[in-house]
GROMACS .gro file of C-alpha atoms in nm:
model
  503
    1PRO     CA    1   2.107   0.114  -1.522
    2GLY     CA    2   1.803   0.281  -1.366
    3ARG     CA    3   1.664   0.354  -1.714
    4PRO     CA    4   1.289   0.407  -1.752
    5ILE     CA    5   1.087   0.128  -1.911
    6VAL     CA    6   0.879   0.318  -2.161
    7GLY     CA    7   0.505   0.273  -2.183
    8VAL     CA    8   0.435   0.104  -1.850
    9ARG     CA    9   0.304   0.277  -1.539
   10SER     CA   10   0.335   0.151  -1.185
   11GLY     CA   11  -0.008   0.240  -1.060
   12GLY     CA   12  -0.362   0.241  -1.189
   13SER     CA   13  -0.458  -0.080  -1.011
   14LEU     CA   14  -0.828  -0.020  -1.081
   15GLY     CA   15  -0.730  -0.051  -1.447
   16VAL     CA   16  -1.049   0.098  -1.596
   17ALA     CA   17  -1.185   0.447  -1.640
   18ILE     CA   18  -1.528   0.460  -1.471
   19SER     CA   19  -1.788   0.707  -1.592
   20ARG     CA   20  -2.089   0.583  -1.391
   21ASP     CA   21  -2.163   0.566  -1.021
   22SER     CA   22  -2.479   0.352  -1.016
   23PHE     CA   23  -2.551   0.009  -1.162
   24SER     CA   24  -2.841  -0.233  -1.214
   25GLU     CA   25  -2.868  -0.595  -1.104
   26ASN     CA   26  -2.823  -0.692  -1.467
   27ASP     CA   27  -2.490  -0.505  -1.469
   28PHE     CA   28  -2.371  -0.718  -1.178
   29LEU     CA   29  -2.486  -1.041  -1.345
   30ARG     CA   30  -2.309  -0.956  -1.674
   31PHE     CA   31  -1.995  -0.855  -1.486
   32SER     CA   32  -1.988  -1.179  -1.285
   33GLU     CA   33  -2.014  -1.383  -1.606
   34ARG     CA   34  -1.737  -1.184  -1.768
   35LEU     CA   35  -1.516  -1.239  -1.460
   36LYS     CA   36  -1.535  -1.613  -1.526
   37ASP     CA   37  -1.410  -1.555  -1.881
   38ASN     CA   38  -1.131  -1.333  -1.748
   39LEU     CA   39  -1.015  -1.605  -1.511
   40ALA     CA   40  -1.019  -1.865  -1.787
   41ALA     CA   41  -0.814  -1.636  -2.011
   42LEU     CA   42  -0.564  -1.561  -1.734
   43GLU     CA   43  -0.521  -1.928  -1.651
   44ALA     CA   44  -0.445  -1.999  -2.017
   45LEU     CA   45  -0.201  -1.707  -2.033
   46LEU     CA   46  -0.013  -1.828  -1.728
   47ALA     CA   47   0.021  -2.171  -1.885
   48ARG     CA   48   0.220  -2.025  -2.173
   49PRO     CA   49   0.589  -2.099  -2.107
   50ASP     CA   50   0.706  -1.755  -2.223
   51PHE     CA   51   0.437  -1.542  -2.057
   52GLY     CA   52   0.568  -1.262  -1.839
   53GLU     CA   53   0.934  -1.335  -1.896
   54GLY     CA   54   1.167  -1.038  -1.899
   55ALA     CA   55   1.391  -0.825  -1.683
   56GLN     CA   56   1.264  -0.741  -1.337
   57SER     CA   57   1.159  -0.381  -1.291
   58LEU     CA   58   1.063  -0.155  -1.005
   59GLY     CA   59   0.806   0.121  -0.976
   60ALA     CA   60   0.608   0.302  -0.709
   61GLU     CA   61   0.298   0.500  -0.618
   62LEU     CA   62   0.334   0.779  -0.362
   63GLU     CA   63   0.037   0.941  -0.190
   64MET     CA   64   0.066   1.287  -0.037
   65SER     CA   65  -0.163   1.497   0.182
   66LEU     CA   66  -0.225   1.868   0.130
   67VAL     CA   67  -0.220   2.092   0.438
   68ASP     CA   68  -0.211   2.466   0.502
   69ALA     CA   69   0.042   2.664   0.708
   70ALA     CA   70  -0.145   2.569   1.028
   71GLY     CA   71  -0.132   2.200   0.939
   72ARG     CA   72  -0.501   2.167   0.853
   73ALA     CA   73  -0.611   1.953   0.560
   74LEU     CA   74  -0.713   2.149   0.250
   75LEU     CA   75  -0.971   1.999   0.012
   76ILE     CA   76  -0.807   2.125  -0.307
   77ASN     CA   77  -0.655   1.822  -0.480
   78ASP     CA   78  -0.833   1.892  -0.810
   79GLN     CA   79  -0.696   2.247  -0.823
   80VAL     CA   80  -0.345   2.138  -0.730
   81VAL     CA   81  -0.332   1.856  -0.985
   82ALA     CA   82  -0.475   2.077  -1.260
   83ALA     CA   83  -0.227   2.356  -1.188
   84ALA     CA   84   0.071   2.116  -1.169
   85GLY     CA   85   0.030   1.996  -1.526
   86ASP     CA   86   0.205   1.670  -1.438
   87PRO     CA   87   0.051   1.369  -1.618
   88GLN     CA   88   0.185   1.132  -1.351
   89LEU     CA   89  -0.029   1.296  -1.080
   90GLU     CA   90  -0.377   1.169  -0.998
   91LEU     CA   91  -0.658   1.255  -0.759
   92GLU     CA   92  -0.698   1.026  -0.461
   93LEU     CA   93  -1.010   0.928  -0.264
   94ASP     CA   94  -1.024   1.232  -0.034
   95ARG     CA   95  -0.990   1.586  -0.161
   96PHE     CA   96  -0.677   1.652   0.047
   97ASN     CA   97  -0.489   1.361  -0.118
   98VAL     CA   98  -0.290   1.339  -0.441
   99GLU     CA   99  -0.092   1.049  -0.584
  100CYS     CA  100   0.202   1.025  -0.819
  101ASN     CA  101   0.280   0.717  -1.026
  102THR     CA  102   0.638   0.660  -1.132
  103ARG     CA  103   0.760   0.499  -1.450
  104PRO     CA  104   0.908   0.157  -1.370
  105VAL     CA  105   1.285   0.129  -1.400
  106ALA     CA  106   1.510  -0.173  -1.452
  107LEU     CA  107   1.591  -0.338  -1.121
  108GLU     CA  108   1.949  -0.397  -1.223
  109GLY     CA  109   2.187  -0.103  -1.169
  110THR     CA  110   2.063   0.202  -0.979
  111PRO     CA  111   1.684   0.164  -0.958
  112PHE     CA  112   1.644   0.341  -0.624
  113GLY     CA  113   1.841   0.642  -0.739
  114ALA     CA  114   1.628   0.660  -1.054
  115LEU     CA  115   1.307   0.641  -0.849
  116ARG     CA  116   1.444   0.901  -0.610
  117ARG     CA  117   1.493   1.152  -0.890
  118GLU     CA  118   1.146   1.094  -1.029
  119LEU     CA  119   0.971   1.100  -0.691
  120LEU     CA  120   1.142   1.425  -0.594
  121HIS     CA  121   1.041   1.570  -0.930
  122HIS     CA  122   0.674   1.490  -0.864
  123VAL     CA  123   0.685   1.606  -0.502
  124ASP     CA  124   0.841   1.935  -0.617
  125ALA     CA  125   0.568   1.972  -0.880
  126VAL     CA  126   0.300   1.930  -0.611
  127GLU     CA  127   0.489   2.169  -0.380
  128ARG     CA  128   0.501   2.443  -0.645
  129SER     CA  129   0.140   2.395  -0.746
  130ALA     CA  130   0.007   2.371  -0.390
  131SER     CA  131   0.190   2.689  -0.286
  132ARG     CA  132  -0.036   2.885  -0.520
  133PHE     CA  133  -0.327   2.786  -0.296
  134GLY     CA  134  -0.155   2.836   0.039
  135ALA     CA  135  -0.082   2.466   0.082
  136HIS     CA  136   0.207   2.221   0.076
  137PRO     CA  137   0.230   1.841   0.054
  138VAL     CA  138   0.330   1.633   0.353
  139LEU     CA  139   0.459   1.275   0.337
  140ILE     CA  140   0.302   1.101   0.636
  141GLY     CA  141   0.085   0.794   0.691
  142ILE     CA  142  -0.203   0.983   0.855
  143VAL     CA  143  -0.216   1.360   0.897
  144PRO     CA  144  -0.225   1.399   1.279
  145THR     CA  145  -0.434   1.717   1.271
  146LEU     CA  146  -0.729   1.556   1.089
  147THR     CA  147  -1.067   1.597   1.256
  148ALA     CA  148  -1.391   1.410   1.199
  149ASP     CA  149  -1.516   1.712   1.001
  150ASP     CA  150  -1.232   1.658   0.753
  151LEU     CA  151  -1.362   1.308   0.678
  152GLN     CA  152  -1.727   1.370   0.598
  153ALA     CA  153  -1.905   1.290   0.269
  154GLU     CA  154  -1.815   1.626   0.116
  155SER     CA  155  -1.446   1.542   0.161
  156MET     CA  156  -1.461   1.270  -0.105
  157THR     CA  157  -1.313   1.356  -0.443
  158ASP     CA  158  -1.593   1.428  -0.691
  159ALA     CA  159  -1.514   1.156  -0.944
  160PRO     CA  160  -1.741   0.875  -1.071
  161ARG     CA  161  -1.501   0.597  -0.967
  162TYR     CA  162  -1.496   0.711  -0.603
  163ARG     CA  163  -1.872   0.766  -0.589
  164ALA     CA  164  -1.922   0.424  -0.745
  165LEU     CA  165  -1.680   0.263  -0.499
  166ALA     CA  166  -1.854   0.426  -0.202
  167ASN     CA  167  -2.196   0.319  -0.333
  168GLY     CA  168  -2.071  -0.036  -0.389
  169LEU     CA  169  -1.932  -0.073  -0.038
  170ARG     CA  170  -2.247   0.073   0.119
  171ARG     CA  171  -2.458  -0.160  -0.094
  172ALA     CA  172  -2.257  -0.461   0.018
  173ARG     CA  173  -2.246  -0.367   0.385
  174GLY     CA  174  -2.588  -0.216   0.439
  175ARG     CA  175  -2.491  -0.039   0.763
  176PRO     CA  176  -2.240   0.223   0.886
  177PHE     CA  177  -1.871   0.133   0.905
  178ARG     CA  178  -1.749   0.069   1.259
  179ILE     CA  179  -1.395   0.168   1.350
  180SER     CA  180  -1.245   0.043   1.676
  181ILE     CA  181  -0.870   0.079   1.735
  182ASP     CA  182  -0.686   0.014   2.061
  183GLY     CA  183  -0.397   0.222   2.194
  184LEU     CA  184  -0.306   0.475   2.461
  185ASP     CA  185  -0.625   0.664   2.370
  186PRO     CA  186  -0.861   0.398   2.229
  187LEU     CA  187  -1.086   0.514   1.943
  188GLU     CA  188  -1.442   0.404   1.869
  189LEU     CA  189  -1.655   0.562   1.598
  190HIS     CA  190  -1.900   0.496   1.317
  191SER     CA  191  -1.897   0.637   0.966
  192ASP     CA  192  -2.151   0.631   0.687
  193ASP     CA  193  -1.888   0.691   0.421
  194VAL     CA  194  -1.556   0.547   0.302
  195THR     CA  195  -1.383   0.882   0.348
  196PHE     CA  196  -1.202   0.755   0.658
  197GLU     CA  197  -1.008   0.526   0.424
  198GLY     CA  198  -0.880   0.840   0.253
  199ALA     CA  199  -0.706   0.944   0.574
  200ASN     CA  200  -0.442   0.682   0.488
  201THR     CA  201  -0.153   0.771   0.259
  202SER     CA  202   0.096   0.511   0.149
  203PHE     CA  203   0.406   0.434  -0.054
  204GLN     CA  204   0.326   0.135  -0.273
  205ILE     CA  205   0.610  -0.063  -0.429
  206HIS     CA  206   0.563  -0.248  -0.759
  207LEU     CA  207   0.803  -0.531  -0.845
  208ARG     CA  208   0.777  -0.717  -1.175
  209VAL     CA  209   0.817  -1.091  -1.123
  210ALA     CA  210   0.836  -1.378  -1.373
  211PRO     CA  211   0.555  -1.634  -1.319
  212GLY     CA  212   0.805  -1.913  -1.249
  213GLN     CA  213   0.957  -1.716  -0.960
  214PHE     CA  214   0.631  -1.574  -0.831
  215VAL     CA  215   0.537  -1.829  -0.564
  216ASP     CA  216   0.858  -1.825  -0.362
  217LEU     CA  217   0.919  -1.452  -0.397
  218TYR     CA  218   0.560  -1.362  -0.307
  219ASN     CA  219   0.575  -1.581   0.004
  220ALA     CA  220   0.908  -1.425   0.101
  221ILE     CA  221   0.766  -1.074   0.061
  222GLN     CA  222   0.475  -1.177   0.284
  223LEU     CA  223   0.718  -1.300   0.550
  224VAL     CA  224   0.949  -0.996   0.540
  225THR     CA  225   0.670  -0.738   0.542
  226ALA     CA  226   0.627  -0.760   0.922
  227PRO     CA  227   0.979  -0.655   1.029
  228ALA     CA  228   0.999  -0.408   0.739
  229LEU     CA  229   0.669  -0.247   0.841
  230ALA     CA  230   0.779  -0.229   1.205
  231ALA     CA  231   1.078  -0.018   1.098
  232ALA     CA  232   0.872   0.188   0.851
  233ALA     CA  233   0.583   0.274   1.087
  234ASN     CA  234   0.472   0.637   1.051
  235SER     CA  235   0.105   0.662   1.156
  236PRO     CA  236   0.075   0.673   1.537
  237THR     CA  237  -0.231   0.900   1.569
  238LEU     CA  238  -0.581   0.944   1.432
  239LEU     CA  239  -0.824   1.222   1.532
  240GLY     CA  240  -0.590   1.315   1.818
  241HIS     CA  241  -0.584   0.959   1.959
  242ARG     CA  242  -0.251   0.782   2.013
  243LEU     CA  243  -0.307   0.437   1.865
  244TRP     CA  244  -0.090   0.186   1.676
  245ASP     CA  245   0.259   0.259   1.544
  246GLU     CA  246   0.106   0.205   1.200
  247THR     CA  247  -0.259   0.292   1.258
  248ARG     CA  248  -0.317   0.290   0.881
  249ILE     CA  249  -0.333  -0.088   0.887
  250ALA     CA  250  -0.626  -0.101   1.128
  251LEU     CA  251  -0.800   0.203   0.981
  252PHE     CA  252  -0.788   0.085   0.621
  253LYS     CA  253  -0.911  -0.263   0.709
  254GLN     CA  254  -1.209  -0.134   0.907
  255SER     CA  255  -1.304   0.169   0.696
  256VAL     CA  256  -1.390  -0.042   0.388
  257ASP     CA  257  -1.499  -0.363   0.562
  258ASP     CA  258  -1.810  -0.479   0.375
  259ARG     CA  259  -1.886  -0.765   0.617
  260GLY     CA  260  -2.174  -0.756   0.859
  261PRO     CA  261  -2.126  -0.846   1.230
  262SER     CA  262  -2.250  -1.202   1.174
  263GLU     CA  263  -2.005  -1.256   0.887
  264ARG     CA  264  -1.685  -1.175   1.075
  265GLY     CA  265  -1.486  -1.490   1.132
  266LEU     CA  266  -1.678  -1.660   0.849
  267VAL     CA  267  -1.607  -1.430   0.553
  268PHE     CA  268  -1.260  -1.309   0.456
  269PRO     CA  269  -1.217  -0.933   0.489
  270ARG     CA  270  -1.176  -0.723   0.176
  271VAL     CA  271  -0.856  -0.577   0.325
  272GLY     CA  272  -0.628  -0.843   0.463
  273PHE     CA  273  -0.295  -1.020   0.473
  274GLY     CA  274  -0.410  -1.324   0.276
  275THR     CA  275  -0.551  -1.672   0.322
  276GLY     CA  276  -0.241  -1.892   0.323
  277TRP     CA  277   0.103  -1.951   0.179
  278LEU     CA  278   0.097  -1.955  -0.199
  279ARG     CA  279   0.170  -2.306  -0.332
  280SER     CA  280   0.078  -2.359  -0.695
  281GLY     CA  281   0.140  -2.036  -0.885
  282PRO     CA  282  -0.007  -1.684  -0.894
  283PHE     CA  283  -0.348  -1.781  -1.035
  284PRO     CA  284  -0.511  -1.861  -0.696
  285LEU     CA  285  -0.457  -1.501  -0.581
  286PHE     CA  286  -0.680  -1.376  -0.864
  287GLU     CA  287  -0.927  -1.662  -0.836
  288GLU     CA  288  -0.966  -1.593  -0.463
  289SER     CA  289  -1.065  -1.234  -0.528
  290VAL     CA  290  -1.350  -1.351  -0.749
  291ARG     CA  291  -1.456  -1.644  -0.533
  292LEU     CA  292  -1.446  -1.467  -0.196
  293HIS     CA  293  -1.568  -1.115  -0.272
  294GLN     CA  294  -1.872  -0.976  -0.447
  295PRO     CA  295  -1.819  -0.717  -0.722
  296LEU     CA  296  -1.846  -0.349  -0.636
  297LEU     CA  297  -1.790  -0.182  -0.975
  298PRO     CA  298  -1.957  -0.390  -1.250
  299VAL     CA  299  -1.818  -0.211  -1.556
  300VAL     CA  300  -1.807  -0.450  -1.853
  301ASP     CA  301  -1.541  -0.397  -2.118
  302GLU     CA  302  -1.622  -0.424  -2.488
  303GLN     CA  303  -1.334  -0.669  -2.534
  304ASN     CA  304  -1.417  -1.038  -2.498
  305PRO     CA  305  -1.104  -1.192  -2.342
  306LEU     CA  306  -1.160  -1.544  -2.477
  307GLU     CA  307  -1.207  -1.416  -2.832
  308CYS     CA  308  -0.895  -1.206  -2.785
  309MET     CA  309  -0.699  -1.514  -2.677
  310ALA     CA  310  -0.832  -1.710  -2.976
  311ARG     CA  311  -0.682  -1.442  -3.202
  312GLY     CA  312  -0.345  -1.488  -3.031
  313GLU     CA  313  -0.360  -1.144  -2.868
  314ILE     CA  314  -0.297  -1.039  -2.508
  315PRO     CA  315  -0.632  -0.961  -2.340
  316ARG     CA  316  -0.684  -0.654  -2.125
  317LEU     CA  317  -0.881  -0.848  -1.859
  318ARG     CA  318  -1.027  -0.520  -1.747
  319GLU     CA  319  -1.306  -0.675  -1.544
  320LEU     CA  320  -1.064  -0.889  -1.346
  321ARG     CA  321  -0.822  -0.599  -1.294
  322LEU     CA  322  -1.108  -0.375  -1.182
  323HIS     CA  323  -1.251  -0.629  -0.940
  324HIS     CA  324  -0.908  -0.735  -0.811
  325GLY     CA  325  -0.833  -0.367  -0.750
  326THR     CA  326  -1.120  -0.356  -0.499
  327VAL     CA  327  -0.974  -0.643  -0.293
  328TRP     CA  328  -0.693  -0.480  -0.100
  329ARG     CA  329  -0.444  -0.747   0.004
  330TRP     CA  330  -0.142  -0.588   0.174
  331ASN     CA  331   0.073  -0.767  -0.084
  332ARG     CA  332  -0.129  -0.794  -0.400
  333ALA     CA  333  -0.070  -0.970  -0.731
  334ILE     CA  334  -0.115  -0.744  -1.035
  335TYR     CA  335  -0.178  -0.849  -1.394
  336ASP     CA  336  -0.073  -0.590  -1.653
  337PRO     CA  337  -0.134  -0.642  -2.027
  338GLU     CA  338   0.141  -0.398  -2.126
  339GLY     CA  339   0.456  -0.522  -2.294
  340GLY     CA  340   0.310  -0.859  -2.388
  341GLY     CA  341   0.161  -0.904  -2.042
  342HIS     CA  342   0.334  -0.952  -1.709
  343LEU     CA  343   0.281  -0.993  -1.334
  344ARG     CA  344   0.384  -0.769  -1.047
  345VAL     CA  345   0.375  -0.783  -0.670
  346GLU     CA  346   0.228  -0.463  -0.530
  347MET     CA  347   0.348  -0.403  -0.173
  348ARG     CA  348   0.081  -0.186  -0.012
  349ALA     CA  349   0.159  -0.197   0.360
  350PHE     CA  350   0.415   0.083   0.381
  351PRO     CA  351   0.321   0.439   0.478
  352SER     CA  352   0.410   0.758   0.302
  353GLY     CA  353   0.717   0.932   0.447
  354PRO     CA  354   0.890   1.050   0.647
  355THR     CA  355   1.123   1.120   0.349
  356VAL     CA  356   1.180   0.985   0.001
  357GLU     CA  357   1.511   0.841   0.126
  358ASP     CA  358   1.333   0.651   0.405
  359MET     CA  359   1.072   0.508   0.168
  360LEU     CA  360   1.333   0.387  -0.079
  361ALA     CA  361   1.532   0.233   0.207
  362ASN     CA  362   1.219   0.035   0.302
  363ALA     CA  363   1.188  -0.084  -0.058
  364ALA     CA  364   1.555  -0.184  -0.078
  365PHE     CA  365   1.531  -0.382   0.245
  366VAL     CA  366   1.216  -0.576   0.166
  367ILE     CA  367   1.314  -0.656  -0.194
  368GLY     CA  368   1.667  -0.760  -0.099
  369ALA     CA  369   1.569  -0.972   0.202
  370ALA     CA  370   1.280  -1.137   0.016
  371THR     CA  371   1.505  -1.223  -0.280
  372THR     CA  372   1.741  -1.415  -0.050
  373LEU     CA  373   1.469  -1.581   0.156
  374ALA     CA  374   1.286  -1.693  -0.158
  375HIS     CA  375   1.556  -1.956  -0.215
  376THR     CA  376   1.454  -2.140   0.105
  377ALA     CA  377   1.082  -2.061   0.097
  378ARG     CA  378   0.977  -2.423   0.045
  379THR     CA  379   1.140  -2.500   0.382
  380TRP     CA  380   1.026  -2.215   0.603
  381THR     CA  381   0.668  -2.213   0.472
  382THR     CA  382   0.639  -2.559   0.625
  383GLN     CA  383   0.799  -2.446   0.954
  384LEU     CA  384   0.597  -2.130   1.007
  385PRO     CA  385   0.217  -2.155   0.984
  386PHE     CA  386   0.067  -1.881   0.770
  387ASP     CA  387  -0.154  -1.770   1.059
  388VAL     CA  388   0.161  -1.694   1.258
  389ALA     CA  389   0.299  -1.477   0.977
  390GLN     CA  390  -0.032  -1.293   0.973
  391VAL     CA  391  -0.013  -1.234   1.349
  392ASN     CA  392   0.343  -1.107   1.299
  393PHE     CA  393   0.214  -0.851   1.050
  394TYR     CA  394  -0.051  -0.708   1.279
  395ARG     CA  395   0.182  -0.712   1.581
  396ALA     CA  396   0.436  -0.514   1.377
  397ALA     CA  397   0.170  -0.261   1.280
  398GLN     CA  398   0.057  -0.223   1.640
  399HIS     CA  399   0.387  -0.223   1.829
  400GLY     CA  400   0.650  -0.130   1.569
  401LEU     CA  401   1.005  -0.238   1.645
  402ASP     CA  402   0.900  -0.361   1.991
  403ALA     CA  403   0.666  -0.622   1.840
  404GLU     CA  404   0.737  -0.982   1.937
  405LEU     CA  405   0.752  -1.192   1.620
  406ARG     CA  406   0.763  -1.568   1.567
  407TRP     CA  407   1.029  -1.637   1.307
  408PRO     CA  408   1.148  -1.951   1.121
  409HIS     CA  409   1.471  -2.080   1.270
  410ALA     CA  410   1.658  -2.408   1.211
  411ALA     CA  411   1.396  -2.685   1.236
  412GLY     CA  412   1.128  -2.474   1.400
  413THR     CA  413   1.056  -2.118   1.505
  414THR     CA  414   1.192  -1.872   1.756
  415GLU     CA  415   1.060  -1.552   1.911
  416ALA     CA  416   1.239  -1.219   1.880
  417THR     CA  417   1.157  -0.851   1.860
  418ALA     CA  418   1.095  -0.698   1.520
  419GLN     CA  419   1.404  -0.484   1.584
  420ASP     CA  420   1.620  -0.795   1.627
  421VAL     CA  421   1.467  -0.972   1.326
  422ALA     CA  422   1.522  -0.669   1.104
  423SER     CA  423   1.884  -0.645   1.218
  424GLN     CA  424   1.942  -1.013   1.140
  425LEU     CA  425   1.787  -0.974   0.794
  426LEU     CA  426   2.009  -0.684   0.686
  427PRO     CA  427   2.295  -0.906   0.559
  428LEU     CA  428   2.041  -1.114   0.367
  429ALA     CA  429   1.901  -0.797   0.214
  430ARG     CA  430   2.251  -0.701   0.103
  431THR     CA  431   2.302  -1.045  -0.055
  432GLY     CA  432   1.966  -1.025  -0.231
  433LEU     CA  433   2.034  -0.684  -0.384
  434GLU     CA  434   2.372  -0.808  -0.504
  435GLU     CA  435   2.203  -1.107  -0.666
  436LEU     CA  436   1.962  -0.873  -0.845
  437GLY     CA  437   2.249  -0.671  -0.985
  438VAL     CA  438   2.183  -0.355  -0.786
  439ASP     CA  439   2.485  -0.127  -0.780
  440THR     CA  440   2.694  -0.192  -0.467
  441ALA     CA  441   2.716   0.171  -0.357
  442GLU     CA  442   2.342   0.219  -0.402
  443ALA     CA  443   2.257  -0.095  -0.207
  444ASP     CA  444   2.491   0.005   0.074
  445HIS     CA  445   2.350   0.358   0.086
  446TYR     CA  446   1.986   0.258   0.127
  447LEU     CA  447   2.046  -0.037   0.356
  448ALA     CA  448   2.257   0.191   0.578
  449ILE     CA  449   1.958   0.425   0.610
  450PHE     CA  450   1.734   0.134   0.706
  451ALA     CA  451   1.996  -0.005   0.947
  452ALA     CA  452   2.037   0.331   1.122
  453ARG     CA  453   1.663   0.351   1.177
  454VAL     CA  454   1.650  -0.003   1.316
  455ARG     CA  455   1.956   0.047   1.536
  456SER     CA  456   1.838   0.381   1.680
  457GLY     CA  457   1.472   0.279   1.702
  458ARG     CA  458   1.386   0.622   1.562
  459THR     CA  459   1.100   0.552   1.323
  460GLY     CA  460   0.856   0.813   1.200
  461ALA     CA  461   0.595   0.683   1.444
  462ARG     CA  462   0.831   0.701   1.742
  463TRP     CA  463   0.947   1.051   1.648
  464GLN     CA  464   0.587   1.171   1.625
  465ARG     CA  465   0.485   1.008   1.951
  466GLN     CA  466   0.792   1.135   2.139
  467ARG     CA  467   0.754   1.492   2.012
  468LEU     CA  468   0.382   1.491   2.083
  469GLY     CA  469   0.450   1.380   2.440
  470GLN     CA  470   0.690   1.670   2.488
  471LEU     CA  471   0.441   1.922   2.350
  472ASP     CA  472   0.140   1.779   2.535
  473VAL     CA  473   0.275   1.910   2.866
  474VAL     CA  474   0.290   2.273   2.747
  475VAL     CA  475  -0.008   2.314   2.509
  476ASP     CA  476  -0.339   2.137   2.452
  477ARG     CA  477  -0.360   1.835   2.224
  478PRO     CA  478  -0.479   2.012   1.903
  479GLN     CA  479  -0.201   2.270   1.934
  480ALA     CA  480   0.053   1.999   2.011
  481LEU     CA  481  -0.051   1.802   1.702
  482ALA     CA  482  -0.031   2.109   1.480
  483GLN     CA  483   0.312   2.210   1.611
  484MET     CA  484   0.442   1.855   1.584
  485LEU     CA  485   0.320   1.831   1.225
  486GLY     CA  486   0.481   2.163   1.136
  487GLU     CA  487   0.817   2.045   1.269
  488TYR     CA  488   0.775   1.708   1.098
  489ALA     CA  489   0.696   1.869   0.762
  490ALA     CA  490   0.999   2.099   0.783
  491LEU     CA  491   1.233   1.810   0.863
  492SER     CA  492   1.077   1.598   0.588
  493ARG     CA  493   1.140   1.871   0.330
  494GLU     CA  494   1.506   1.882   0.433
  495GLY     CA  495   1.528   1.522   0.315
  496ARG     CA  496   1.748   1.376   0.589
  497PRO     CA  497   1.637   1.027   0.699
  498VAL     CA  498   1.424   1.017   1.013
  499SER     CA  499   1.698   0.839   1.208
  500ASP     CA  500   1.890   1.171   1.195
  501TRP     CA  501   1.603   1.378   1.333
  502ARG     CA  502   1.637   1.514   1.684
  503TRP     CA  503   1.377   1.414   1.939
   0.00000   0.00000   0.00000
């Protein structure tokens, strides 16, 4: 139970090492043709009755921000990662971000305990390494002390894949990125670079799913994400402005939006909740990425996927994985060629922090509740229009546990707060984890953490907002943000769930 599954990593959704940051029109044409071959190969793979079968597994990616003793972002991720000597650590988009990728573990038994040990190991490695440079990692959705100067072009990590991604988005958009987020202190700004996206740090959950179970479980994860996100919210500020409970959702969507003003409402955004309930298998999720979004990184692999299939081998599908990795659905399908090939659902909506215990409690809740709800998905996907589920998601991001959600109920829908919906789903989450074979004590432990947060209403976002309000009356806003972050970081390092933190 909780054993590592050797040879498979959770992360790496781009899937390809990129050594160039500029491309010709011919590169884009060749890449688009190869994408068609990738889709044909994937469709044939999915038609195989034994493809992707195997025990479910769980993995994660955790992003951390590097700050100094005063709470200011430090642009030293390359130095910290090099000094750490941890092969599971990677550079992220902005130079104050690092990411760790866990090894997936079997879902049966004690998966959350196994992930906890590995995550703490990586966080400790970053802590030790960062301390050599006067820094420490903080687990938080958006560092509240960030300023616009921290998010300029020079803040981007100097790596070909990030330069290429920035060039691709600028090429597609052709104008500065506009960010407009409502809240107590509404924010309006323009940016020429994608570095504002790097202000977001997340905890991404990877769940291996057999193709035959994919449709119902994916839809159930989509449904449950709203109340789970409401309870997980941990990003209430940006540039000193008090905005959404989970401002990351709005910031990420807008900071890499490659649509022009005339295309909004006509073209699907590159970051989004989806286009509808899944009906006929996982293939449409990959096909949509190709059909709806132009390529950004046209790197063509030497392997021809159709020739690979003809030899009876499992193709890498690097072009499809690379392109699909630049279409950021909040719940994204992942194809991985490792271990004979398999599919995963990557849950991307949840923020980093406040503690490892809190993040694993979020994972336990959403996986358990979705597993139970998947059994009735064919019913409630006809009761609840997909557009309503999408509205639920954005309401949860904006208002947290106070969000009013429309929820499937009996023969129709009902309206309730996210707090009430989450409370009602807790027994279903417990049933789902039991069905998956998760150890009883482990399931009870993590669902109790989630339940305490829901019951008390004390999320990371609410703690930050409450403490900031107390400090605002005695010091100016920048000082209040810095002091709040210092207290937050100290409590986070103690490891007690946020529901136990004092206001």
